[in-house]
XYZ file of C-alpha atoms in Angstrom:
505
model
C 0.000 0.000 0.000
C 1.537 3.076 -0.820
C 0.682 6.277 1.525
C 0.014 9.632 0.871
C 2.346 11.798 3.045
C 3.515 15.737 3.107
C 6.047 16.660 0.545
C 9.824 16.570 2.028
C 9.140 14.728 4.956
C 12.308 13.259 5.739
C 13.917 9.742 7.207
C 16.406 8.055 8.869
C 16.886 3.708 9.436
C 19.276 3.403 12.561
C 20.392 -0.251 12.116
C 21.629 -2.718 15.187
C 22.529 -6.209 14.642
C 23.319 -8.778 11.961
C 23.530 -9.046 8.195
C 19.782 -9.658 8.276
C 18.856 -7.148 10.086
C 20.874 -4.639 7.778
C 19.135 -6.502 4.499
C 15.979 -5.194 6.658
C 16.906 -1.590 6.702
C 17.472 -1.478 3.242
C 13.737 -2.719 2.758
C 12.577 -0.339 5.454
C 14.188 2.561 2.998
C 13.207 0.929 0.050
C 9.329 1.463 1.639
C 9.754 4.727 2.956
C 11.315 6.586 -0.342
C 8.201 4.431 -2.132
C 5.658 6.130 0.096
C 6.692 9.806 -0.623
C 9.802 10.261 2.112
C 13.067 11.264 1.713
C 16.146 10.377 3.217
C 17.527 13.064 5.502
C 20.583 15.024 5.091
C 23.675 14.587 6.997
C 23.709 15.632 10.412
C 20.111 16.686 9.828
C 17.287 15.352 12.410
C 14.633 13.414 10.304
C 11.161 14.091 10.530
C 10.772 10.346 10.900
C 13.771 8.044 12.332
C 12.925 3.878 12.832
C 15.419 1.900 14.945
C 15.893 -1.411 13.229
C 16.864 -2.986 16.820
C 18.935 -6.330 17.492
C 18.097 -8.352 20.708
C 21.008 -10.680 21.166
C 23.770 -8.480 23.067
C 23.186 -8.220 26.692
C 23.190 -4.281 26.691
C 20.585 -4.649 23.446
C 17.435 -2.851 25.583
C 20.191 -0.288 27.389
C 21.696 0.844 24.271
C 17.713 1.299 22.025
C 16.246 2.777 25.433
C 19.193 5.717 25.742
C 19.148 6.212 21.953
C 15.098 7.013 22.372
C 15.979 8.800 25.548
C 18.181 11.597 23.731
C 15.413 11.529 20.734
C 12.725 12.900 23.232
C 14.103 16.527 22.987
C 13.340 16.601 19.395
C 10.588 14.888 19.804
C 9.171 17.197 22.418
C 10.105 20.395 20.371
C 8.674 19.137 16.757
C 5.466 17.339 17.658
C 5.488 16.265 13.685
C 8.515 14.162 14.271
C 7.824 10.684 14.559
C 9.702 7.670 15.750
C 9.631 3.866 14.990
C 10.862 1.040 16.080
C 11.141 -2.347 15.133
C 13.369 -5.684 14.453
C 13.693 -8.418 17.074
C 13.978 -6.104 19.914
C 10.296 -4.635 19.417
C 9.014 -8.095 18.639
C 10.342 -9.403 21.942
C 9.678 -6.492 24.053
C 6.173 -5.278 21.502
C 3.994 -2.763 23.940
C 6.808 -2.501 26.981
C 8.830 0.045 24.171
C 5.988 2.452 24.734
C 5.170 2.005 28.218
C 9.049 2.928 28.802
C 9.581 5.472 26.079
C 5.627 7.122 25.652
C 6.996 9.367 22.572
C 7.300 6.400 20.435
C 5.122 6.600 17.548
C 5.095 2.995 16.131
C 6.355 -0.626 17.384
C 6.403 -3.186 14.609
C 8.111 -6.760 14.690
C 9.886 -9.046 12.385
C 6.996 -10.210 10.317
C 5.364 -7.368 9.407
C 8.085 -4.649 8.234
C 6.137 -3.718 5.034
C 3.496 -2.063 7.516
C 5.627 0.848 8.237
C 4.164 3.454 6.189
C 0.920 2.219 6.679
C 1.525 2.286 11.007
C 3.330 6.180 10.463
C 0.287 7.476 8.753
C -2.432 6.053 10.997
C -0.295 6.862 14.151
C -0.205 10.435 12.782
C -4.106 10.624 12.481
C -5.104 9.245 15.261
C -2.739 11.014 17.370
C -1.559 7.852 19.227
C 1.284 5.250 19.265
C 0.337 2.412 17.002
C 1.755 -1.326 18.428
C 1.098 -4.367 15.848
C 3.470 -7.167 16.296
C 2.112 -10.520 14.463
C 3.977 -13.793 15.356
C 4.293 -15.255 11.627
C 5.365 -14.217 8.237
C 3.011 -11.827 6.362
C 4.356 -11.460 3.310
C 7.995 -12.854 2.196
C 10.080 -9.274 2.918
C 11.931 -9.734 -0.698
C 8.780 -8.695 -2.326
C 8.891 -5.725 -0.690
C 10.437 -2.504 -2.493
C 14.335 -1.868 -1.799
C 16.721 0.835 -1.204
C 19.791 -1.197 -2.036
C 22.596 0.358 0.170
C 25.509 -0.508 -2.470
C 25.701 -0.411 -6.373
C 27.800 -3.457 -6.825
C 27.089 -5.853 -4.272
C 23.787 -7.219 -2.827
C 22.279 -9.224 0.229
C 19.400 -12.155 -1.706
C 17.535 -14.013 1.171
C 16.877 -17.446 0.254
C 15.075 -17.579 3.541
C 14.124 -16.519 6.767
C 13.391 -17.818 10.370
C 15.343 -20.649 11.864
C 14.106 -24.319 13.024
C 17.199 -25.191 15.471
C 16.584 -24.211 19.167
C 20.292 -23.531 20.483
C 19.533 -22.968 24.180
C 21.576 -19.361 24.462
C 19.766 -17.903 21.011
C 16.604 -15.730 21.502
C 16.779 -15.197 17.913
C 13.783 -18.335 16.487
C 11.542 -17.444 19.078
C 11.450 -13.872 16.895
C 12.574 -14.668 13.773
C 9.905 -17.782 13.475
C 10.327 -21.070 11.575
C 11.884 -21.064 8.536
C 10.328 -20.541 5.316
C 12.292 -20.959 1.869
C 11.627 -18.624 -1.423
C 11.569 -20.707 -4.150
C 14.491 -21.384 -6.123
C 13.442 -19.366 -9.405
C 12.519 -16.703 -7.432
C 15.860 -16.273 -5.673
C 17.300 -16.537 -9.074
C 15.043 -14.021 -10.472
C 16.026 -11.433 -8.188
C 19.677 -12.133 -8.607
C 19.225 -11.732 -12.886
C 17.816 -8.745 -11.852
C 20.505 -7.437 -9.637
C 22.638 -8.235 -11.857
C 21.236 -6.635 -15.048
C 21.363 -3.594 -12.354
C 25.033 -3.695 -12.389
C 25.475 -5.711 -9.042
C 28.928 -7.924 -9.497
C 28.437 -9.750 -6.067
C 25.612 -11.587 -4.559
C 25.854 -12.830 -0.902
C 22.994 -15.517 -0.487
C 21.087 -14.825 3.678
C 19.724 -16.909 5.853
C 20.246 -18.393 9.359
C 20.593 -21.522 8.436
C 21.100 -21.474 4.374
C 22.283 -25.278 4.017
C 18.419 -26.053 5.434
C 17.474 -24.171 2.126
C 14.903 -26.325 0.602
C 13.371 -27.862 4.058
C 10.142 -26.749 2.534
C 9.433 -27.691 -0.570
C 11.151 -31.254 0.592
C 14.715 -31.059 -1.452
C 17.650 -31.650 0.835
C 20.292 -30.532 -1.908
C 18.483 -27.723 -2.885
C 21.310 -25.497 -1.725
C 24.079 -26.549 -3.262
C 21.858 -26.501 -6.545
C 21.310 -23.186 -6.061
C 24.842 -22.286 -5.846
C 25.430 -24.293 -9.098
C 22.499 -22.037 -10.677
C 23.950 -18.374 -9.593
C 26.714 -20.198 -11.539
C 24.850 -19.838 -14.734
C 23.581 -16.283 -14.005
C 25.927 -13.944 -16.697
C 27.702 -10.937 -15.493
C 27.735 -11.930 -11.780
C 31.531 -12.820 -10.458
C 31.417 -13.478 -7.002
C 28.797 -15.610 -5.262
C 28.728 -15.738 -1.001
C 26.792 -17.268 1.447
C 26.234 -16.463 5.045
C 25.862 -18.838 7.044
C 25.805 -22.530 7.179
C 25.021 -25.196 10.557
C 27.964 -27.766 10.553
C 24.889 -30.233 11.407
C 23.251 -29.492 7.899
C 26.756 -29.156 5.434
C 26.510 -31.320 3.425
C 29.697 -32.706 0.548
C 27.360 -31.482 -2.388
C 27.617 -27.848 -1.030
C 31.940 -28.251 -1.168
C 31.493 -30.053 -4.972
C 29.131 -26.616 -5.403
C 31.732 -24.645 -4.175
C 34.578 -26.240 -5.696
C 33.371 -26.488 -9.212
C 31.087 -23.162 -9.884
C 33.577 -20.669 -10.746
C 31.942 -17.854 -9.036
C 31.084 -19.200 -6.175
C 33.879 -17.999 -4.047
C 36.363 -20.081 -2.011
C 35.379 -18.585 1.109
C 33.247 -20.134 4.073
C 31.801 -18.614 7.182
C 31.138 -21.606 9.639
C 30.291 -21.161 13.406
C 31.704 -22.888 15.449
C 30.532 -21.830 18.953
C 32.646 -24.229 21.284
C 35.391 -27.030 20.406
C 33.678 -29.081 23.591
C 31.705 -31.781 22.793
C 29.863 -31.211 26.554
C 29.267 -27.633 26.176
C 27.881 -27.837 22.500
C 25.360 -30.951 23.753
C 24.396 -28.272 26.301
C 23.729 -25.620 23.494
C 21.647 -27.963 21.427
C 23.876 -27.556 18.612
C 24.000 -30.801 16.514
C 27.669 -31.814 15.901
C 30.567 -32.176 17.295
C 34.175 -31.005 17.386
C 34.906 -34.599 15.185
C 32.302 -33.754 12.471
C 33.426 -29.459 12.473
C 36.541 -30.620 11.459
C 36.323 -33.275 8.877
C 33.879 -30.352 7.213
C 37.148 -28.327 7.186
C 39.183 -30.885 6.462
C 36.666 -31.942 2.915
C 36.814 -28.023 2.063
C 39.938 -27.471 1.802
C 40.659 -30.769 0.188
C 38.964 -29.411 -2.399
C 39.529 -25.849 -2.189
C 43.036 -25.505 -0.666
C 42.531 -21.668 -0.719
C 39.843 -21.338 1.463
C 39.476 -18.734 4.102
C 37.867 -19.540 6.325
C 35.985 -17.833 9.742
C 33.487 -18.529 12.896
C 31.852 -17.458 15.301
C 32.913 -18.454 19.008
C 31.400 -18.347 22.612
C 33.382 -17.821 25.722
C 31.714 -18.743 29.038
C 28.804 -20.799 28.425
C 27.352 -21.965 31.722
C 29.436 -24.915 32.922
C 32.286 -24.500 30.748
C 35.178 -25.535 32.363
C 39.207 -25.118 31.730
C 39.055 -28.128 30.259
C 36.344 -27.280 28.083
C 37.831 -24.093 26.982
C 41.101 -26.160 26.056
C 39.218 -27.947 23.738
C 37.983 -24.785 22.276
C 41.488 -23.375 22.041
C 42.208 -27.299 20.360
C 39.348 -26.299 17.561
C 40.777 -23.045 16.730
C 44.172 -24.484 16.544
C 43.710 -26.767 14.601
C 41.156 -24.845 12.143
C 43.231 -22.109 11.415
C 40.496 -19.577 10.926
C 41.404 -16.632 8.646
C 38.930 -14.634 11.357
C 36.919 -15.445 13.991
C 33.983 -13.069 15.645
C 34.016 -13.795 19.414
C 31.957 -13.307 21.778
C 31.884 -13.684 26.037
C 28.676 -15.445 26.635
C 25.589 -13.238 28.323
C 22.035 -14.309 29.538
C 19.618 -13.352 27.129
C 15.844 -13.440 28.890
C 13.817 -15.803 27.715
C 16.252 -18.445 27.056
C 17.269 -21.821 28.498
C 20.658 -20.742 29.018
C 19.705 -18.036 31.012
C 18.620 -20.310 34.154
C 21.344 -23.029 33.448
C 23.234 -23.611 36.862
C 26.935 -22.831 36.721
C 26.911 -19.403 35.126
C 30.455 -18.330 34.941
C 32.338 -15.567 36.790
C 32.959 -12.108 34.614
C 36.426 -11.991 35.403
C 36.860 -16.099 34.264
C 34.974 -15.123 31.116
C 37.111 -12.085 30.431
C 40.154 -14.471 30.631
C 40.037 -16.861 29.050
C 38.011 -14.504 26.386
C 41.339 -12.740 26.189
C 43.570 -16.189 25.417
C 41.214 -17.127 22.787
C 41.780 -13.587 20.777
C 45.048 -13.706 21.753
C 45.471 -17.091 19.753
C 43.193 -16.174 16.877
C 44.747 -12.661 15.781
C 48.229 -14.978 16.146
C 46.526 -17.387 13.699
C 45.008 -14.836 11.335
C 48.547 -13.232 11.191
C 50.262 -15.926 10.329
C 47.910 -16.519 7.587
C 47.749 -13.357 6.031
C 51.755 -13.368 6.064
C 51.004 -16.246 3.911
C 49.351 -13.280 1.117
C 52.444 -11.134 1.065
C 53.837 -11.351 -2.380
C 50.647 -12.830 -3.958
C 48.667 -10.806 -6.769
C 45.143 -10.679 -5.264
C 42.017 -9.342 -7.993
C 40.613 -6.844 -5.607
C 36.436 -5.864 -5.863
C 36.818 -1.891 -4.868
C 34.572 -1.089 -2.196
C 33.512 1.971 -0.462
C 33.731 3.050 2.760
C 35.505 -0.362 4.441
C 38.485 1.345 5.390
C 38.248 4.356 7.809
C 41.969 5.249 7.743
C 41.497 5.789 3.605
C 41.229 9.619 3.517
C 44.837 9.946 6.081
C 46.661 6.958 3.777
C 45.821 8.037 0.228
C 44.648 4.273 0.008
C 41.449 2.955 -1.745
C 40.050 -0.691 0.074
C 38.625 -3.824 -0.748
C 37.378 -7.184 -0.813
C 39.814 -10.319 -2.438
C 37.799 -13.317 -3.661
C 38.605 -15.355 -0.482
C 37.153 -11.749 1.335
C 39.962 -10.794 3.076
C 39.911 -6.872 3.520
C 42.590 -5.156 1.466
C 43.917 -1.877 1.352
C 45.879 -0.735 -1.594
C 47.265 2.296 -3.510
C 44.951 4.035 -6.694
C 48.033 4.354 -8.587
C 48.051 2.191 -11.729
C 51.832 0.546 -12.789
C 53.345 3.189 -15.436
C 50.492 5.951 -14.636
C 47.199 6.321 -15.948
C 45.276 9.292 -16.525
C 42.776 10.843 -13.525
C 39.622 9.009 -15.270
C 41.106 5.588 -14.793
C 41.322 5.772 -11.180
C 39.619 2.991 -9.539
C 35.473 3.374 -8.511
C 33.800 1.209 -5.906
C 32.553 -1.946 -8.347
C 35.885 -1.881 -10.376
C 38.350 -4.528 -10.126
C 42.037 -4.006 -9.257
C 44.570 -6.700 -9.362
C 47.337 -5.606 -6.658
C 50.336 -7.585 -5.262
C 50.587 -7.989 -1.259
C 53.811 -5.775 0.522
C 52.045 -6.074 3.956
C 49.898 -8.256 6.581
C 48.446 -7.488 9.327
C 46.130 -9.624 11.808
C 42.623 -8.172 10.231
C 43.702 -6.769 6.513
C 46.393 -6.492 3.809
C 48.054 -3.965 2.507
C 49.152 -3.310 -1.079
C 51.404 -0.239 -1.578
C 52.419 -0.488 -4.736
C 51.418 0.827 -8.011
C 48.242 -1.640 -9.073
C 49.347 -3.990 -11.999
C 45.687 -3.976 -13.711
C 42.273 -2.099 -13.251
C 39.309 -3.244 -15.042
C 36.264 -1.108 -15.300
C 33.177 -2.988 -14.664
C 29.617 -2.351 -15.403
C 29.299 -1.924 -11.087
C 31.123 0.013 -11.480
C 29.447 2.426 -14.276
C 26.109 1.909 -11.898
C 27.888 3.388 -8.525
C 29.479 6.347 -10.735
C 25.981 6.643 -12.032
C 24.485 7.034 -8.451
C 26.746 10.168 -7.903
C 25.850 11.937 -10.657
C 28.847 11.264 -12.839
C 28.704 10.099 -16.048
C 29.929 6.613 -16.642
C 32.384 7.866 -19.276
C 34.798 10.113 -17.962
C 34.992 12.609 -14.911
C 36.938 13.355 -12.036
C 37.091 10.549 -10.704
C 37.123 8.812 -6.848
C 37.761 11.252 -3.929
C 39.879 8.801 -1.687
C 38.306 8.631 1.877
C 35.077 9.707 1.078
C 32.255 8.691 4.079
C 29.975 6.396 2.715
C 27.770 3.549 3.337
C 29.650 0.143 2.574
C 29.313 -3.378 0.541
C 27.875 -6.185 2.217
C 30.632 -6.921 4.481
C 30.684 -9.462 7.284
C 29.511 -7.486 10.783
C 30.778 -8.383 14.301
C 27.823 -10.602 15.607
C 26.655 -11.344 18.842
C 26.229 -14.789 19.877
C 22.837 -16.377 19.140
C 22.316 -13.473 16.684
C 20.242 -14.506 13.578
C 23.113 -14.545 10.957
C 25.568 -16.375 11.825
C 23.316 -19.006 13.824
């Protein structure tokens, strides 16, 4: 439904959380522009702002309650402004939001974002905050209309909602069960990304090896990998993220022999015990985690590979936690998001006996890093002197502006930063745009990125990157130009998640 609003009225999407949840705000946009509002200038406060909220981190209600706390203000001195909130925060928490924060306009939940516009306007007329939370799917939220956030690379759900109940995750009980698009419409939307100029497609889900649960095909995933394969003009094909109880060998032969799906695999992990992952409810064990790594890079030798880890899950012991530190050893993750384990409400974890002492957490929290960014070093050290094709990106490294560097993503996604300058000069029009593709050779590694600093040996101007000049008002044939540093909003990039959180699982 589209709604009739006043001209200008302006916006802002404040996004918390997970991959999905930032596939979310660009739907949330993608509805707001299509009912009449605008997006709000920098630094400017929006005549409408919706908090896209997260409820996995322990300090998830602190951190949307003080954000709505320094809103009132405005609030209070432009009665017009609204403000929204939603995501799996509101769905948990649903009428509490406005019995703690009474200026709140509108609470919606996670299976019914496409009534946004439709809650603003009738909160508006009628003068009072508008609450509708529903607990299932309304209507599949890739049919709704989106503000893609990047020219060149793209989030496709293939599903939502999650059937595993891992006892420290919140995130099914507000997500829902899963539900699957079908295959031809995933497709479909990735033709049409890519006929958009979109080079790089990351396939969503919480679980994405379940793909296919529904409609009763078991290797529907790694069929689907095979068919991005076949889709022309798209070059790299990601996936985030698998459940070591669901991989299955036909996903590695996908990955292995499509050459644009890229050798690159997020896989939590969670612990290396055996007794604390029973406790979780996660399916596997350290044995099976393994020989999955062990098949993939078998087959792909170059994979990089990365987790997600929990510190301090009730009962773990030191012995426990060795076997964790055993996992990681042996896995040699290329990155690993970690996390100290906190009681989420609502949760079995959350009355397990045996919850573990901060300062124990913090601990051994602190070996674990210290051990992983050893790792990760040691493997990027492994990069220096390689030539790595680089997909530009925009705004993944902060420092660009100071270093004169441009960043971003090799195949196997590690982050790297490297110098415009083309080998034997080039003229000011051939300096690489976000979407182009550089091929640079490593001089540097550090624990989280690479560094190239000299002269790239080869751009190649890509049709993504035509379609993010285009977005600036350039034309794709000439100009000024990339201004190095520039603040912008970035590719799909992996996000530091919380434990339990809905991508990874």
């Amino acid at each position: 439904m589209t709604v009739t609003v006043e001209s200008a009225r302006t916006y802002e999407v404040r996004t918390y959380g997970c991959q999905m949840n930032v596939h979310d705000s660009e739907r949330l946009s993608g509805l707001l522009e299509n009912a009449g509002y605008v997006p709000a200038a920098q630094g400017e406060t929006a005549d409408v702002v919706v908090f896209n909220t997260c409820a996995v981190r322990e300090n998830a209600d602190n951190k949307l309650y003080g954000n709505l706390g320094h809103l009132r203000p405005s609030k209070m001195s432009n009665p017009g402004m609204q403000i929204a909130v939603g995501g799996c925060l509101a769905q948990k928490d649903q009428g509490e939001i406005v019995r703690k924060a009474p200026w709140v306009d509108v609470v919606f939940g996670t299976h019914n974002i496409g009534s946004l516009p439709v809650l603003l306007e009738r909160a508006r007329i009628q003068q009072e905050a508008q609450v509708e939370i529903k607990e299932s799917l309304e209507t599949f939220p890739s049919t709704l209309p989106t503000k893609r956030e990047s020219a060149y690379a793209a989030w496709v759900s293939v599903s939502v909602g999650c059937n595993n109940t891992c006892t420290f995750c919140i995130v099914p009980a507000l997500r829902g069960k899963e539900k699957d698009r079908r295959p031809g419409d995933v497709l479909n939307e990735v033709r049409t990304l890519v006929d958009q100029g979109v080079l790089e497609v990351t396939l969503l889900g919480q679980n994405v090896n379940t793909y296919g649960v529904e409609f009763g095909d078991k290797l529907a995933f790694g069929k689907l990998l095979r068919a991005c394969g076949t889709i022309e003009g798209l070059e790299r094909v990601r996936f985030t993220s698998p459940h070591p109880a669901a991989f299955t060998d036909d996903v590695i032969a996908a990955m292995a022999e499509t050459p644009n799906v890229m050798h690159q695999l997020h896989m939590p992990l969670q612990s290396g015990s055996d007794r604390i992952l029973k406790a979780m409810r996660r399916s596997y064990r350290a044995e099976r985690y393994l020989g999955i790594i062990e098949r993939v890079r078998a087959a792909m030798p170059d994979a990089a590979i990365s987790t997600d880890i929990i510190v301090g899950f009730p009962g773990e012991t030191e012995e426990d936690f060795q076997s964790t530190l055993d996992v990681v050893r042996e896995s040699r993750f290329a990155n690993a998001f970690t996390f100290q384990y906190s009681i989420r409400p609502g949760t079995p974890a959350a009355t397990m006996d045996d919850q573990i002492p901060k300062e124990v957490v913090q601990e051994r929290y602190e070996r674990l890093v210290a051990l992983q960014t050893e790792i990760a070093w040691s493997e990027n050290k492994k990069q220096v002197g390689r030539a790595l094709e680089v997909l530009v990106a925009e705004g993944e490294g902060r420092k660009d502006g100071a270093t004169h560097r441009m960043s971003g993503r090799a195949a196997d996604n590690r982050l790297v930063h490297f110098v415009p300058n083309l080998r034997g000069g080039a003229p000011e029009t051939e300096v690489p745009r976000p979407g182009d593709v550089v091929s640079v050779e490593v001089t540097y590694a550090a624990p989280h990125h690479l560094v190239a600093d000299g002269p790239a040996l080869k751009l190649r101007r890509t049709r993504a990157g035509d379609a993010w000049e285009a977005r600036q008002g350039v034309p794709a044939t000439g100009g000024p130009g990339v201004m190095l540093g520039m603040p912008s909003v970035g590719r799909p990039a992996p996000l530091p998640e919380a434990s339990g959180c809905s991508v990874p699982s």
